[in-house]
mmCIF file of C-alpha atoms and ligand atoms in Angstrom:
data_model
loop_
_atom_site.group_PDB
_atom_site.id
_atom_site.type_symbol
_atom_site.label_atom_id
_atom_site.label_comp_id
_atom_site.label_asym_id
_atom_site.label_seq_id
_atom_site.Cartn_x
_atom_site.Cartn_y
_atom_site.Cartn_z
ATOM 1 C CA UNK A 402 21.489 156.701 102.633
ATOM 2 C CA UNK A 403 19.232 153.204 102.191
ATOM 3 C CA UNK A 404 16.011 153.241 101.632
ATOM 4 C CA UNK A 405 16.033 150.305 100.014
ATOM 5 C CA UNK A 406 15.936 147.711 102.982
ATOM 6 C CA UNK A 407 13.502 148.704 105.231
ATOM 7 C CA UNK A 408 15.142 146.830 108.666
ATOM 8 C CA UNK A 409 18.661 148.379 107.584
ATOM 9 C CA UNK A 410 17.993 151.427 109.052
ATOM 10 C CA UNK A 411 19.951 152.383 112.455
ATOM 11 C CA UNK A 412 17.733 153.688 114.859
ATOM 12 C CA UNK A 413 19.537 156.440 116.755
ATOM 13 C CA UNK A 414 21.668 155.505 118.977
ATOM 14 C CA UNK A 415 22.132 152.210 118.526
ATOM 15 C CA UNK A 416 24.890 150.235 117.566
ATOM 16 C CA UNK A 417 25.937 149.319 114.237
ATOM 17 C CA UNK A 418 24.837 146.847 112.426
ATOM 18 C CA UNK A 419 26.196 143.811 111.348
ATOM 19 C CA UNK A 420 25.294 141.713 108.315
ATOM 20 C CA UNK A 421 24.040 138.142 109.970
ATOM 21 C CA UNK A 422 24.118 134.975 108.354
ATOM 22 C CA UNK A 423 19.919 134.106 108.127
ATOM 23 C CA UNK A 424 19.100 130.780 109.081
ATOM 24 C CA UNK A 425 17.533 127.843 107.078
ATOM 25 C CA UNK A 426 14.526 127.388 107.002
ATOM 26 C CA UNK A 427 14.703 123.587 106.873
ATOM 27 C CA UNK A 428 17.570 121.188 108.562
ATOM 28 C CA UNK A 429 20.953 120.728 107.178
ATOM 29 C CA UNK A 430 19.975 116.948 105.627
ATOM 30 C CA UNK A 431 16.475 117.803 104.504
ATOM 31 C CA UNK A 432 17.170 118.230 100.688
ATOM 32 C CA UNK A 433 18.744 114.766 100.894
ATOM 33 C CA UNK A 434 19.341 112.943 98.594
ATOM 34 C CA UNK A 435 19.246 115.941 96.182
ATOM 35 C CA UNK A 436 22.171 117.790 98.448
ATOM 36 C CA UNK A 437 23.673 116.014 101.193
ATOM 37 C CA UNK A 438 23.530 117.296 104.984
ATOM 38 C CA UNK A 439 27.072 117.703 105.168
ATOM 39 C CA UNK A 440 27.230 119.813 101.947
ATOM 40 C CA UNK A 441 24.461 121.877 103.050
ATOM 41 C CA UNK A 442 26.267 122.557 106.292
ATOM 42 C CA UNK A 443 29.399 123.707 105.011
ATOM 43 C CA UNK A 444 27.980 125.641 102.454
ATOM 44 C CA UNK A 445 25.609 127.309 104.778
ATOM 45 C CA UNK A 446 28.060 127.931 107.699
ATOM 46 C CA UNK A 447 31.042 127.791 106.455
ATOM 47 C CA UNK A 448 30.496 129.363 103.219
ATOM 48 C CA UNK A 449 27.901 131.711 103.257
ATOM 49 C CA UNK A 450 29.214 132.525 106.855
ATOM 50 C CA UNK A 451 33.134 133.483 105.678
ATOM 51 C CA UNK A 452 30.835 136.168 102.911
ATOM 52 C CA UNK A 453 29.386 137.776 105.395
ATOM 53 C CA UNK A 454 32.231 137.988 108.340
ATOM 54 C CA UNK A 455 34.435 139.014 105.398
ATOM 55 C CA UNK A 456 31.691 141.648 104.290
ATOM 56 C CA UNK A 457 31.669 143.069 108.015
ATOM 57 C CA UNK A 458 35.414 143.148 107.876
ATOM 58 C CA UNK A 459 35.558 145.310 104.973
ATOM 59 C CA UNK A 460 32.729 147.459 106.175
ATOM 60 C CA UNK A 461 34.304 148.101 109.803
ATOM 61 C CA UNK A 462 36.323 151.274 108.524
ATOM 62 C CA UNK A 463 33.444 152.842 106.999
ATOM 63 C CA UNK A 464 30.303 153.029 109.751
ATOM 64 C CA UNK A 465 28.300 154.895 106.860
ATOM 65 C CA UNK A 466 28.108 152.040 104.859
ATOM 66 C CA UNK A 467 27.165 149.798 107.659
ATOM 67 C CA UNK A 468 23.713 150.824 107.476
ATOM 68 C CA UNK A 469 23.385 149.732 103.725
ATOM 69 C CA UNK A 470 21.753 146.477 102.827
ATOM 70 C CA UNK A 471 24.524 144.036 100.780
ATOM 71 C CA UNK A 472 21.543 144.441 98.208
ATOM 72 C CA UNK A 473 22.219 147.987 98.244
ATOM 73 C CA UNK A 474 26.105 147.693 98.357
ATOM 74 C CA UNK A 475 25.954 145.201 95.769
ATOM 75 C CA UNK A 476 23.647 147.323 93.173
ATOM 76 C CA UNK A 477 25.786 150.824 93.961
ATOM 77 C CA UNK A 478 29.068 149.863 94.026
ATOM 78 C CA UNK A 479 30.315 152.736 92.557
ATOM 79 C CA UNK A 480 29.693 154.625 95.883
ATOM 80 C CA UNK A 481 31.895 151.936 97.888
ATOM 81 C CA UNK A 482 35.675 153.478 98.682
ATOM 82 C CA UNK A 483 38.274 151.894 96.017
ATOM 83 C CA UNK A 484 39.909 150.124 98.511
ATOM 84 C CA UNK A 485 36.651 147.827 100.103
ATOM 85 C CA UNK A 486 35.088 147.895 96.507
ATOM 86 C CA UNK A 487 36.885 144.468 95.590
ATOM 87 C CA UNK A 488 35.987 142.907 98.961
ATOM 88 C CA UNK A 489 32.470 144.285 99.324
ATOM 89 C CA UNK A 490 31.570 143.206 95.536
ATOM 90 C CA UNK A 491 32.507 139.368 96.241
ATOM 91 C CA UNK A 492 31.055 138.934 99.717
ATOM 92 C CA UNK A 493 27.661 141.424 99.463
ATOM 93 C CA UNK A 494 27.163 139.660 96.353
ATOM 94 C CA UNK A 495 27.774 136.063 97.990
ATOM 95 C CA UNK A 496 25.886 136.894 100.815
ATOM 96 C CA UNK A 497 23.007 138.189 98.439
ATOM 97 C CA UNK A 498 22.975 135.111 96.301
ATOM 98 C CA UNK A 499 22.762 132.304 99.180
ATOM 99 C CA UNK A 500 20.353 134.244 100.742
ATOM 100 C CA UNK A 501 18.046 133.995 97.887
ATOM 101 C CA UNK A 502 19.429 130.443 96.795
ATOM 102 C CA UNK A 503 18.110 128.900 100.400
ATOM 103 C CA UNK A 504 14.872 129.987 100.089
ATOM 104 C CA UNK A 505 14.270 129.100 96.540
ATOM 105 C CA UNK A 506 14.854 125.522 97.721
ATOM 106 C CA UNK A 507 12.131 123.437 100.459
ATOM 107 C CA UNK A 508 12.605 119.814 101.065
ATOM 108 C CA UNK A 509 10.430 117.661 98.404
ATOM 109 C CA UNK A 510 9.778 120.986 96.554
ATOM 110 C CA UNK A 511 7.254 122.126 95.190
ATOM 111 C CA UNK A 512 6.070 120.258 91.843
ATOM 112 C CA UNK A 513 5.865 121.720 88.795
ATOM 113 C CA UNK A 514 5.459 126.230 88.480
ATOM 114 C CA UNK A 515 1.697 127.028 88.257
ATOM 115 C CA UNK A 516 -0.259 130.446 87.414
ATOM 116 C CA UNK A 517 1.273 133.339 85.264
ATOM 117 C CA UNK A 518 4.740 132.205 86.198
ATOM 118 C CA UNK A 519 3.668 128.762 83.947
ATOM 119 C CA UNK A 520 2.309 130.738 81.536
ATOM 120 C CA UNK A 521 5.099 133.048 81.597
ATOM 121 C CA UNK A 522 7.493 130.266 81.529
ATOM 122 C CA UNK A 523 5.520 128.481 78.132
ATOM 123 C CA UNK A 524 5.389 131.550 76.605
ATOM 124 C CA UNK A 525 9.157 132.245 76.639
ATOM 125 C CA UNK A 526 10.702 129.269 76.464
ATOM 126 C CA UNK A 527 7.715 127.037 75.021
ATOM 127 C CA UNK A 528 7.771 124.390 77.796
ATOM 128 C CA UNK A 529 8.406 123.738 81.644
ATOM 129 C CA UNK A 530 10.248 120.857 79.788
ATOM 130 C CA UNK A 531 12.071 123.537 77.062
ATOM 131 C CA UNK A 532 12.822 126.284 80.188
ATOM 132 C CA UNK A 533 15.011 123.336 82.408
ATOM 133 C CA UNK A 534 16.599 122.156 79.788
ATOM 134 C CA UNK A 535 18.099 125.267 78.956
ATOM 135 C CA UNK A 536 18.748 126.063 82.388
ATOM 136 C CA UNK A 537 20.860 122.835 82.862
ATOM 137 C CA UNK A 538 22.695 123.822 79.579
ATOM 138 C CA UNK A 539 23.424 127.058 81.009
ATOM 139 C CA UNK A 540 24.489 125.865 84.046
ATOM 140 C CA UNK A 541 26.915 122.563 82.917
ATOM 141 C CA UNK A 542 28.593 125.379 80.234
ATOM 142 C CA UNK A 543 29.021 127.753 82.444
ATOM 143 C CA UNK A 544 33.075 127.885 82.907
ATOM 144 C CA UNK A 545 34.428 128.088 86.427
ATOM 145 C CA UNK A 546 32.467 129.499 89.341
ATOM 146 C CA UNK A 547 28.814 131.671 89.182
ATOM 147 C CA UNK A 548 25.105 131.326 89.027
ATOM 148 C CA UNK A 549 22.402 130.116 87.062
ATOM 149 C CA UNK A 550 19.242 132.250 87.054
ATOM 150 C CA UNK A 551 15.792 132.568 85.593
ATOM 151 C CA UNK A 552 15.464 136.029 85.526
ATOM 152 C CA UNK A 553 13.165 138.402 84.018
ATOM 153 C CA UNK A 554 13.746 141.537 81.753
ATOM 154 C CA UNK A 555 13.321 145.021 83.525
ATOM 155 C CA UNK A 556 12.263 146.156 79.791
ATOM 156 C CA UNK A 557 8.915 146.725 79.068
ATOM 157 C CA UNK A 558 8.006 142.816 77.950
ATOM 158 C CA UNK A 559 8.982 141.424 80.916
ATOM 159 C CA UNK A 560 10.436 138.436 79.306
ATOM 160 C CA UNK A 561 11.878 135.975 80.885
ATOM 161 C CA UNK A 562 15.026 134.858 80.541
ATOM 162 C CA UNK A 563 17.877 132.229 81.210
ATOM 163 C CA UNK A 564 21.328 133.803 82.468
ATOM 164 C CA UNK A 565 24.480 132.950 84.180
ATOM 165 C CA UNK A 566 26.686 135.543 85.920
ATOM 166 C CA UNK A 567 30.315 134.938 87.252
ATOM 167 C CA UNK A 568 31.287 134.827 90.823
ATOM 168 C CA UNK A 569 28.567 136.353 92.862
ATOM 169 C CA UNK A 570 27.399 138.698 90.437
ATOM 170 C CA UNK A 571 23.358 139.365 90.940
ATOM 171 C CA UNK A 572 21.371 139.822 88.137
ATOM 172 C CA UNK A 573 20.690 143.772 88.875
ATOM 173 C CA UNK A 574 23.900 143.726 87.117
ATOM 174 C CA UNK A 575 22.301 143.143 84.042
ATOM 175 C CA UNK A 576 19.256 144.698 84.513
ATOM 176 C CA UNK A 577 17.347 141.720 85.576
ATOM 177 C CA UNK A 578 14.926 140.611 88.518
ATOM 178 C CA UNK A 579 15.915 137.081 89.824
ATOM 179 C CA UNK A 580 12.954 134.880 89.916
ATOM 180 C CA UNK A 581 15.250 131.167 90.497
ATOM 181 C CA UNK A 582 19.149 130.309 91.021
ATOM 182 C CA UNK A 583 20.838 127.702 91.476
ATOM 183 C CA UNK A 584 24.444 127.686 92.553
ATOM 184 C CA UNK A 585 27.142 126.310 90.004
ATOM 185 C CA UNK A 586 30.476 126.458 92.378
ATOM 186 C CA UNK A 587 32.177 123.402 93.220
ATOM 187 C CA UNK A 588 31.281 123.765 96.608
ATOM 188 C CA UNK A 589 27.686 123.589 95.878
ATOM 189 C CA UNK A 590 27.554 119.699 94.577
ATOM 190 C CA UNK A 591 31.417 118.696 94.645
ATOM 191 C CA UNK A 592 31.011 116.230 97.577
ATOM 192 C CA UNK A 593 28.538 113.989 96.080
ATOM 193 C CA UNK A 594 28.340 114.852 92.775
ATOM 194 C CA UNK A 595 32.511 115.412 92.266
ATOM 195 C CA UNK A 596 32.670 116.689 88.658
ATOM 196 C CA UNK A 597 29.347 116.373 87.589
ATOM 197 C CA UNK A 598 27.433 119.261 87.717
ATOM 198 C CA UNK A 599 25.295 118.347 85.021
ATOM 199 C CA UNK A 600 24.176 115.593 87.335
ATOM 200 C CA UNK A 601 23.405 118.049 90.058
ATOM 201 C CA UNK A 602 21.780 120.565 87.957
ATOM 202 C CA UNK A 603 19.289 117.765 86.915
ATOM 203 C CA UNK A 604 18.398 116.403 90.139
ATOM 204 C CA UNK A 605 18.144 120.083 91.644
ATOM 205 C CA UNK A 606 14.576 120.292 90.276
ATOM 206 C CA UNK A 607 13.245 118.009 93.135
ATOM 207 C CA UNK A 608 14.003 120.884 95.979
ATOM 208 C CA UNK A 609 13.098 124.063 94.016
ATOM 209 C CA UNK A 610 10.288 126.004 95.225
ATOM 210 C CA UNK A 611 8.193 127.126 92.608
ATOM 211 C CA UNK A 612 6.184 129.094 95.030
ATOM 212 C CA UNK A 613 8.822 131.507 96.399
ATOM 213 C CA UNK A 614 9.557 131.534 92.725
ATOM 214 C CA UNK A 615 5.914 132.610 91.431
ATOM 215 C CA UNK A 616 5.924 135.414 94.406
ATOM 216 C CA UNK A 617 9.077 136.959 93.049
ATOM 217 C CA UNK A 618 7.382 137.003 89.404
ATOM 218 C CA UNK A 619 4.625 138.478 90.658
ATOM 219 C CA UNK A 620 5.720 141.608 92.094
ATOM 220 C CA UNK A 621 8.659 141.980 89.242
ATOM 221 C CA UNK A 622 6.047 143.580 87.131
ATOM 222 C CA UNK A 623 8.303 146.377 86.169
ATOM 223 C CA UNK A 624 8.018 147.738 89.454
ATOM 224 C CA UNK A 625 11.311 147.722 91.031
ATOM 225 C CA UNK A 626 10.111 149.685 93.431
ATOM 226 C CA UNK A 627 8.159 147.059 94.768
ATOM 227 C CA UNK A 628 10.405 144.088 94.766
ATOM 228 C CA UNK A 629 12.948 146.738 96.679
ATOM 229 C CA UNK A 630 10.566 147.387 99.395
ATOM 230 C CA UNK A 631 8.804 143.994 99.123
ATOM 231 C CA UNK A 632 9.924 141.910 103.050
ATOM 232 C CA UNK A 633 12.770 144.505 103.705
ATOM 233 C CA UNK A 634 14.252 143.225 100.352
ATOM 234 C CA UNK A 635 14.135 139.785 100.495
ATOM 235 C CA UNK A 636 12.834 138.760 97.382
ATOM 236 C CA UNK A 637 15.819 140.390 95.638
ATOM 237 C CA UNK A 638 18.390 139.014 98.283
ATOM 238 C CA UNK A 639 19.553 140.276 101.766
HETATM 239 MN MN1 MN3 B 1330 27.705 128.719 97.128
#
């Protein structure tokens, strides 16, 4: 049924899969002071952890589906039973989302973008300067709880593009690769920033990781194909 996730596949006779929570790559107080240690532990654990118990939960009825990526649950929803559709959209989409939003961050980041993603970036937007200023904008007007991406167009162009998308909506959704996110829910800043997310959004730029960025640009050449099978899936979420 997936082909989309290479490592989702259920070798016979196995057990089933679970979705896992992936670990950081860095420690808990290593974006500091961007994000504080204990924000970054709730948010990982506790957060991110509740999406994907509560993405198990609503999968343990239907085995078939247990072999799907949350990509792939997320992206063909329309195949999920009525009564898990709810539950699997919110958590396979929040367990998507921080998956990608971790590694799109490294402590100190990673400068400034560089290569075609740069020139990708000044053609579209004008400016490195232009592109995060509209981010933030996007971002601080964003009402109540979503995302922030750059994304790029599946069209022919490629352009690229800033979006937002509610909850834990992906870009797929719109027919968009995700090349950066950043997280706009309360929980994401609340504890040191309290109400101001514009704040947060700003100071954000000193963790991003251009690189992991730049990789995802590179393969979104209007291939989906090969962002899908690209690391089991990774570079479009989990
Ligand atoms: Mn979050």
């Amino acid at each position: 049924m997936n082909q989309l996730a290479g490592d989702d596949l259920r070798p016979a006779g196995t057990i089933l899969k679970k979705h896992r929570l992936p670990p950081l790559a860095y420690a808990h107080a290593a974006l500091e002071p961007c994000i504080d240690a204990r924000t970054m532990m709730l948010h990982h654990t506790k957060h991110h952890g509740a999406y994907v118990e509560k993405l198990n939960a609503a999968l343990e009825k239907f085995p078939d589906l247990r072999d799907c990526s949350a990509l792939w649950l997320l992206h063909n929803l329309d195949k999920v039973p009525d009564e898990i559709r709810g539950a699997v959209g919110n958590n396979a989409g929040g367990h998507v989302n921080h998956s990608l939003f971790w590694r799109a961050m490294k402590p100190g980041g990673s400068g400034e973008p560089a290569g075609p993603l740069r020139e990708a970036i000044d053609r579209d937007f004008g400016s490195v300067a232009a592109f995060r200023t509209r981010f933030e904008h996007a971002g601080a007007s964003l009402f109540g709880s979503g995302w922030v991406w750059l994304a790029r167009t599946r069209q022919e162009d490629g352009r690229l593009e800033v979006i937002t998308t509610p909850g834990h909506d992906h870009p797929l959704m719109q027919d968009r690769y995700p090349l950066l996110l950043n997280d706009v829910w309360e929980h994401a800043y609340y504890l040191h920033y309290e109400s101001r997310r514009a704040d947060y959004l700003k100071a954000w730029w000193s963790v991003v990781d251009w690189e992991e960025a730049a990789r995802r640009f590179e393969l979104a050449d209007n291939s989906a194909e090969r962002l899908w099978e690209a690391e089991g899936g990774q570079l479009l979420g989990a």
